[in-house]
Short mmCIF file of C-alpha atoms in Angstrom, two decimals:
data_model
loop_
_atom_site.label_atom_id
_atom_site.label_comp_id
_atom_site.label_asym_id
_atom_site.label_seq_id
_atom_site.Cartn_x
_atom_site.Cartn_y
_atom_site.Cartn_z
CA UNK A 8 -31.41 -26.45 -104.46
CA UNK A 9 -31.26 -29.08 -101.50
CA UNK A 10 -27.81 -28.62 -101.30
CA UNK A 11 -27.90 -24.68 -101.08
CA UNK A 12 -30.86 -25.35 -98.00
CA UNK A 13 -28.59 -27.45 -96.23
CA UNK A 14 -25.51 -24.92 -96.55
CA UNK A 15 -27.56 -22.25 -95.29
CA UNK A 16 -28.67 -24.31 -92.07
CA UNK A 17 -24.65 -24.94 -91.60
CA UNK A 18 -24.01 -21.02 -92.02
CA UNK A 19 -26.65 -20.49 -89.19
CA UNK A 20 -25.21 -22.48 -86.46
CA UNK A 21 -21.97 -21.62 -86.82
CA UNK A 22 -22.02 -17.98 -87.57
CA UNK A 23 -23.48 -17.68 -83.36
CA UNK A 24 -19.97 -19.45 -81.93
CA UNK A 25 -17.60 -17.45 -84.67
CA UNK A 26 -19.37 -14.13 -83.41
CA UNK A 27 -19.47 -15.06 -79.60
CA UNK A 28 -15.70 -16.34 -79.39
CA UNK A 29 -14.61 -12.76 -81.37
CA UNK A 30 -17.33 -10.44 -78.73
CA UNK A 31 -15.23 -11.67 -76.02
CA UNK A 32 -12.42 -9.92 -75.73
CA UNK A 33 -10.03 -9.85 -72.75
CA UNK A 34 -8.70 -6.46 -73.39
CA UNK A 35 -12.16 -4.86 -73.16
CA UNK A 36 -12.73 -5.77 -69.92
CA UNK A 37 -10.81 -4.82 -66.98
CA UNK A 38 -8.79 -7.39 -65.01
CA UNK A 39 -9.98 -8.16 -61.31
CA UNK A 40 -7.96 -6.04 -58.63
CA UNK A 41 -5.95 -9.55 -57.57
CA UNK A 42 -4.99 -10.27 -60.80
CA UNK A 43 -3.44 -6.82 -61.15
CA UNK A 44 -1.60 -7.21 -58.26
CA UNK A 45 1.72 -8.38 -59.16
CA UNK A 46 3.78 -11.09 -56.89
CA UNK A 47 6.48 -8.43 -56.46
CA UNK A 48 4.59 -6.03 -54.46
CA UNK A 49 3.42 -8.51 -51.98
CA UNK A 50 5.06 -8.15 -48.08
CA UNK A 51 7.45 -10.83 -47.26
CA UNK A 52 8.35 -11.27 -43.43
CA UNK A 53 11.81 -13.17 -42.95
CA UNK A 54 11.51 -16.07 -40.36
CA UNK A 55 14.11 -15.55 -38.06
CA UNK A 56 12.96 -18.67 -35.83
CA UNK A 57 16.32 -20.58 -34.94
CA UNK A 58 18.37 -17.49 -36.18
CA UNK A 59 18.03 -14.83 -34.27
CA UNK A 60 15.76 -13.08 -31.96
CA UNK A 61 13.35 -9.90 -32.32
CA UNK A 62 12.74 -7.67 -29.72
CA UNK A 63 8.82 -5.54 -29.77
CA UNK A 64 10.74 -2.62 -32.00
CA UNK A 65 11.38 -5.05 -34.53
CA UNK A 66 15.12 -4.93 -33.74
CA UNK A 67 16.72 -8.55 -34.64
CA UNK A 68 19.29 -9.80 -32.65
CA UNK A 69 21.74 -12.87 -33.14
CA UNK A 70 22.18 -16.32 -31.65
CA UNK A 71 24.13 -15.70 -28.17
CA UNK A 72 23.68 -12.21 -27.92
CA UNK A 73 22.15 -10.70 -24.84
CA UNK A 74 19.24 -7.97 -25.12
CA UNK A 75 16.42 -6.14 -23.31
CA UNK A 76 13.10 -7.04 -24.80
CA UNK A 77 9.76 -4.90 -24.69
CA UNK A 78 9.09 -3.79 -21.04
CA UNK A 79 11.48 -5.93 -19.14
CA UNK A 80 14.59 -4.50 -17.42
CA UNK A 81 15.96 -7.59 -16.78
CA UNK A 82 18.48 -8.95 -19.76
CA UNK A 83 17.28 -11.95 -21.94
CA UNK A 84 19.63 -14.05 -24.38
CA UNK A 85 18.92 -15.50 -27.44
CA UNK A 86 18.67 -18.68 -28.40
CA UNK A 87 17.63 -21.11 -30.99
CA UNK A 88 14.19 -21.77 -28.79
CA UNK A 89 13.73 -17.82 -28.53
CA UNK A 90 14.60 -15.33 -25.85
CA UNK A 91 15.77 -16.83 -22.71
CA UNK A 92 15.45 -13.79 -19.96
CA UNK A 93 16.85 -13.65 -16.36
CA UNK A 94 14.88 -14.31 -13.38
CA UNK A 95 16.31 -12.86 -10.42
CA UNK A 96 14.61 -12.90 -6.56
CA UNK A 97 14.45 -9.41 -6.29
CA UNK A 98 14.60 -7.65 -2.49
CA UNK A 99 11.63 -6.90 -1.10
CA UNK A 100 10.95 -2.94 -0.86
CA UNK A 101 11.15 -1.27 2.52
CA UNK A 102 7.12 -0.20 3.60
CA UNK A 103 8.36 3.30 4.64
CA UNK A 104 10.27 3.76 0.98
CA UNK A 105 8.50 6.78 -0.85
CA UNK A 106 10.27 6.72 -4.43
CA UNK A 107 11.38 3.46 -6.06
CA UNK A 108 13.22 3.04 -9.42
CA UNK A 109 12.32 0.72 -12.08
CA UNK A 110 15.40 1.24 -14.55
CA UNK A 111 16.98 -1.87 -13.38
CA UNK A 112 16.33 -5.26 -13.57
CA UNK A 113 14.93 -4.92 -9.58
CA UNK A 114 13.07 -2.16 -8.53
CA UNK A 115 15.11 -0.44 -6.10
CA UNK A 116 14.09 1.83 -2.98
CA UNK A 117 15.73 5.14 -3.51
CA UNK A 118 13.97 7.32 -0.47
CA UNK A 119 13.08 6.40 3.00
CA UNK A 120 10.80 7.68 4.97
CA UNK A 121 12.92 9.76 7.45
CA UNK A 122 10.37 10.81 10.27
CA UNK A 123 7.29 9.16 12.03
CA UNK A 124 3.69 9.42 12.49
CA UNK A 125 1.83 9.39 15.74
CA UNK A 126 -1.73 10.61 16.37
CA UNK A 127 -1.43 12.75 13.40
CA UNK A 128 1.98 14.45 13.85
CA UNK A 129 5.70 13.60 12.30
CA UNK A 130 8.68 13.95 14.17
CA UNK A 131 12.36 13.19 13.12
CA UNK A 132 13.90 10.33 13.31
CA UNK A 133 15.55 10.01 17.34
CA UNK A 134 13.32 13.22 18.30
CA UNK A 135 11.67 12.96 21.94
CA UNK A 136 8.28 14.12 22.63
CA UNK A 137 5.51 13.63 25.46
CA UNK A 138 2.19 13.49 23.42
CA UNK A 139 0.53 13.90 27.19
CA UNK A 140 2.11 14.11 30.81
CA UNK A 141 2.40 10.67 31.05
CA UNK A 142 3.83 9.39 28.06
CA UNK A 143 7.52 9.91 26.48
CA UNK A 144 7.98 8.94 23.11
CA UNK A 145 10.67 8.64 20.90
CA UNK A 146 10.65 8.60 17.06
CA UNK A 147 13.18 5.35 16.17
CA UNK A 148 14.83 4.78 13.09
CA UNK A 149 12.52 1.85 12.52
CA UNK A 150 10.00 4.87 11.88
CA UNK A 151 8.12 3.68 14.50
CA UNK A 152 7.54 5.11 17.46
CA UNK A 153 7.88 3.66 21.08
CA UNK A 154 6.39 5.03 24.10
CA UNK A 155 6.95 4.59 27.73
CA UNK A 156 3.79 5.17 30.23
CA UNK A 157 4.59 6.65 33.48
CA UNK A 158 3.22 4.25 36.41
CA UNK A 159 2.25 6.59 39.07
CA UNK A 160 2.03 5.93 42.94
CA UNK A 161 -1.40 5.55 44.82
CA UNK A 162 -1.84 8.79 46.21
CA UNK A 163 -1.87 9.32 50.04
CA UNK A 164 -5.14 11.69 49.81
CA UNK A 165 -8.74 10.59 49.02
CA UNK A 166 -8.86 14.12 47.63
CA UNK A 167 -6.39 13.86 44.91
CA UNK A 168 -6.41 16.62 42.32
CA UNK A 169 -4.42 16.53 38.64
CA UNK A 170 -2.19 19.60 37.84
CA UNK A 171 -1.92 21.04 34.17
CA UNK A 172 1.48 19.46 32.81
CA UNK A 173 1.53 17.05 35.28
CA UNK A 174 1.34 12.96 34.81
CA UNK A 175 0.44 12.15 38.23
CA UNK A 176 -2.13 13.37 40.62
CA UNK A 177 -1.18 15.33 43.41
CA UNK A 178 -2.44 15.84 47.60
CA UNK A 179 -2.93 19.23 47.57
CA UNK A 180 -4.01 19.79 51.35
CA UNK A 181 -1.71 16.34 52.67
CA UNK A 182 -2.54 12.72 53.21
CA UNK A 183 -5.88 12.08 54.40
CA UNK A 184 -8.87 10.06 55.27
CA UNK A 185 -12.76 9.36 55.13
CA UNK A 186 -14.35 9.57 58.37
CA UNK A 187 -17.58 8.48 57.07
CA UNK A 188 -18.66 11.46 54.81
CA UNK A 189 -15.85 13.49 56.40
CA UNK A 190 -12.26 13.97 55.07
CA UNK A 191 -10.05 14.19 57.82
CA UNK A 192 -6.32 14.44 57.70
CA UNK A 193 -3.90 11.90 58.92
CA UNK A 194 -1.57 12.13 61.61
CA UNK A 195 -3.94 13.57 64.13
CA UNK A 196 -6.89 12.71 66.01
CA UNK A 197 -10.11 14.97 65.10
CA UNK A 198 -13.19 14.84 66.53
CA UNK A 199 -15.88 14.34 63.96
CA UNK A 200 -18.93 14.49 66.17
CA UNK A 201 -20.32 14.75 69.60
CA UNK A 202 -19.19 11.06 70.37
CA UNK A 203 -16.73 10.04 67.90
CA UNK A 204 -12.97 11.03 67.61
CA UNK A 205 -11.37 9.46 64.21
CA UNK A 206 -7.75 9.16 63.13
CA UNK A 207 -6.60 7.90 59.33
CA UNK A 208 -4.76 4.27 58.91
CA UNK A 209 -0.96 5.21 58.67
CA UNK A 210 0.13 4.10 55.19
CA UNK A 211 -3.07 2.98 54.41
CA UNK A 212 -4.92 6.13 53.19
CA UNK A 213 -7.63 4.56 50.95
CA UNK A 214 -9.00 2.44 54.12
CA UNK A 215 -11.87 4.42 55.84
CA UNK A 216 -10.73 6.07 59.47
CA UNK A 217 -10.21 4.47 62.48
CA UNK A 218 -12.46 5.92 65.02
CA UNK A 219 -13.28 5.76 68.58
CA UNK A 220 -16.77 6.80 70.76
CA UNK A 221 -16.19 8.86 73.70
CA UNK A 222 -18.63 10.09 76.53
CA UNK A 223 -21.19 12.27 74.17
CA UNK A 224 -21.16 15.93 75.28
CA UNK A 225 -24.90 15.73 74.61
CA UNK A 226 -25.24 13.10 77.63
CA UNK A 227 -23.10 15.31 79.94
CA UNK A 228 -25.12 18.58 79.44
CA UNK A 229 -28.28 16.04 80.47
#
């Protein structure tokens, strides 16, 4: 009877492990996602360091071989330490250049400005114009313009008047004078008052008149 006790108590604590280790099962569960996964499907880049040279399409290129990479219009070769690319001092675009090309390895000025600006107005390049009487322009091939200013004389008239169209001012009525308040012209004495008779400087028409008293009629009539 002991010995059928102490069976029994050997039956109970091995009977849990024998039904545990046949519960778990691998095929009724489902395998995690990464173990699914087999090696073959996994992407495999090829290192092309020290053998060739990959441009931004993903085009390869060999060892030596010249190329245009990405954005750059300028030619690269490749070499074991990667793309080695031409750096050229490119010229310097023109200001007045209205189109430039990029599909070289230098940008290059294909259209020139071909007239100029002043105040507002183009003119062709070598055209003459006279923005006002006393300028005269011309339109260079600099597109720039150069002007020349007409220097006009001192006029002989104390009175001088400017005519439409015209640069400098003109002596309408003659040379002539100031004879205090008066305007007198020049080349002939004139009596401005009772007592004074005033001629203009010759040459000198900007100078106030030259004049000289005489016996006032005022006196004589006395």
């Amino acid at each position: 009877m002991a010995l059928r006790v102490h069976e029994a108590w050997i039956l109970l604590f091995v009977l849990p492990g024998l039904v545990t280790a046949a519960a778990i099962n691998h095929e009724d569960y489902p395998a995690d996602e990464g173990d699914q996964t087999s090696s073959n499907d996994n992407l495999i880049f090829d290192d092309y360091r020290g053998k060739g040279c990959v441009d931004d399409s993903g085009f390869v290129y060999k060892l030596g071989e010249r190329f245009f990479p990405g954005h750059s219009n300028c030619p690269c070769v490749c070499t074991e330490d990667g793309p080695v690319c031409d750096q050229p001092e490119c010229p310097k675009i023109h200001p007045k250049c209205t189109k430039v090309e990029h599909n070289g390895c230098c940008p290059e000025c294909k259209e020139v400005k071909n007239f100029c600006e002043y105040h507002g107005k183009n003119y062709k390049i070598l055209e003459e114009f006279k923005p006002s009487p006393c300028e005269w322009c011309r339109c260079e091939p600099s597109n720039e313009v150069h002007c020349v200013v007409a220097d006009c004389a001192v006029p002989e008239c104390v009175n001088p008047v400017y005519e439409p169209e015209q640069c400098c001012p003109v002596c309408k009525n003659g040379p002539n004078c100031f004879a205090g308040t008066t305007i007198i012209p020049a080349g002939i004495e004139v009596k401005v008052d009772d007592c004074n008779i005033c001629h203009c400087h010759n040459g000198d028409w900007w100078k106030p008149a030259q004049c000289s008293k005489r016996e006032c009629q005022g006196k004589q009539a006395l």
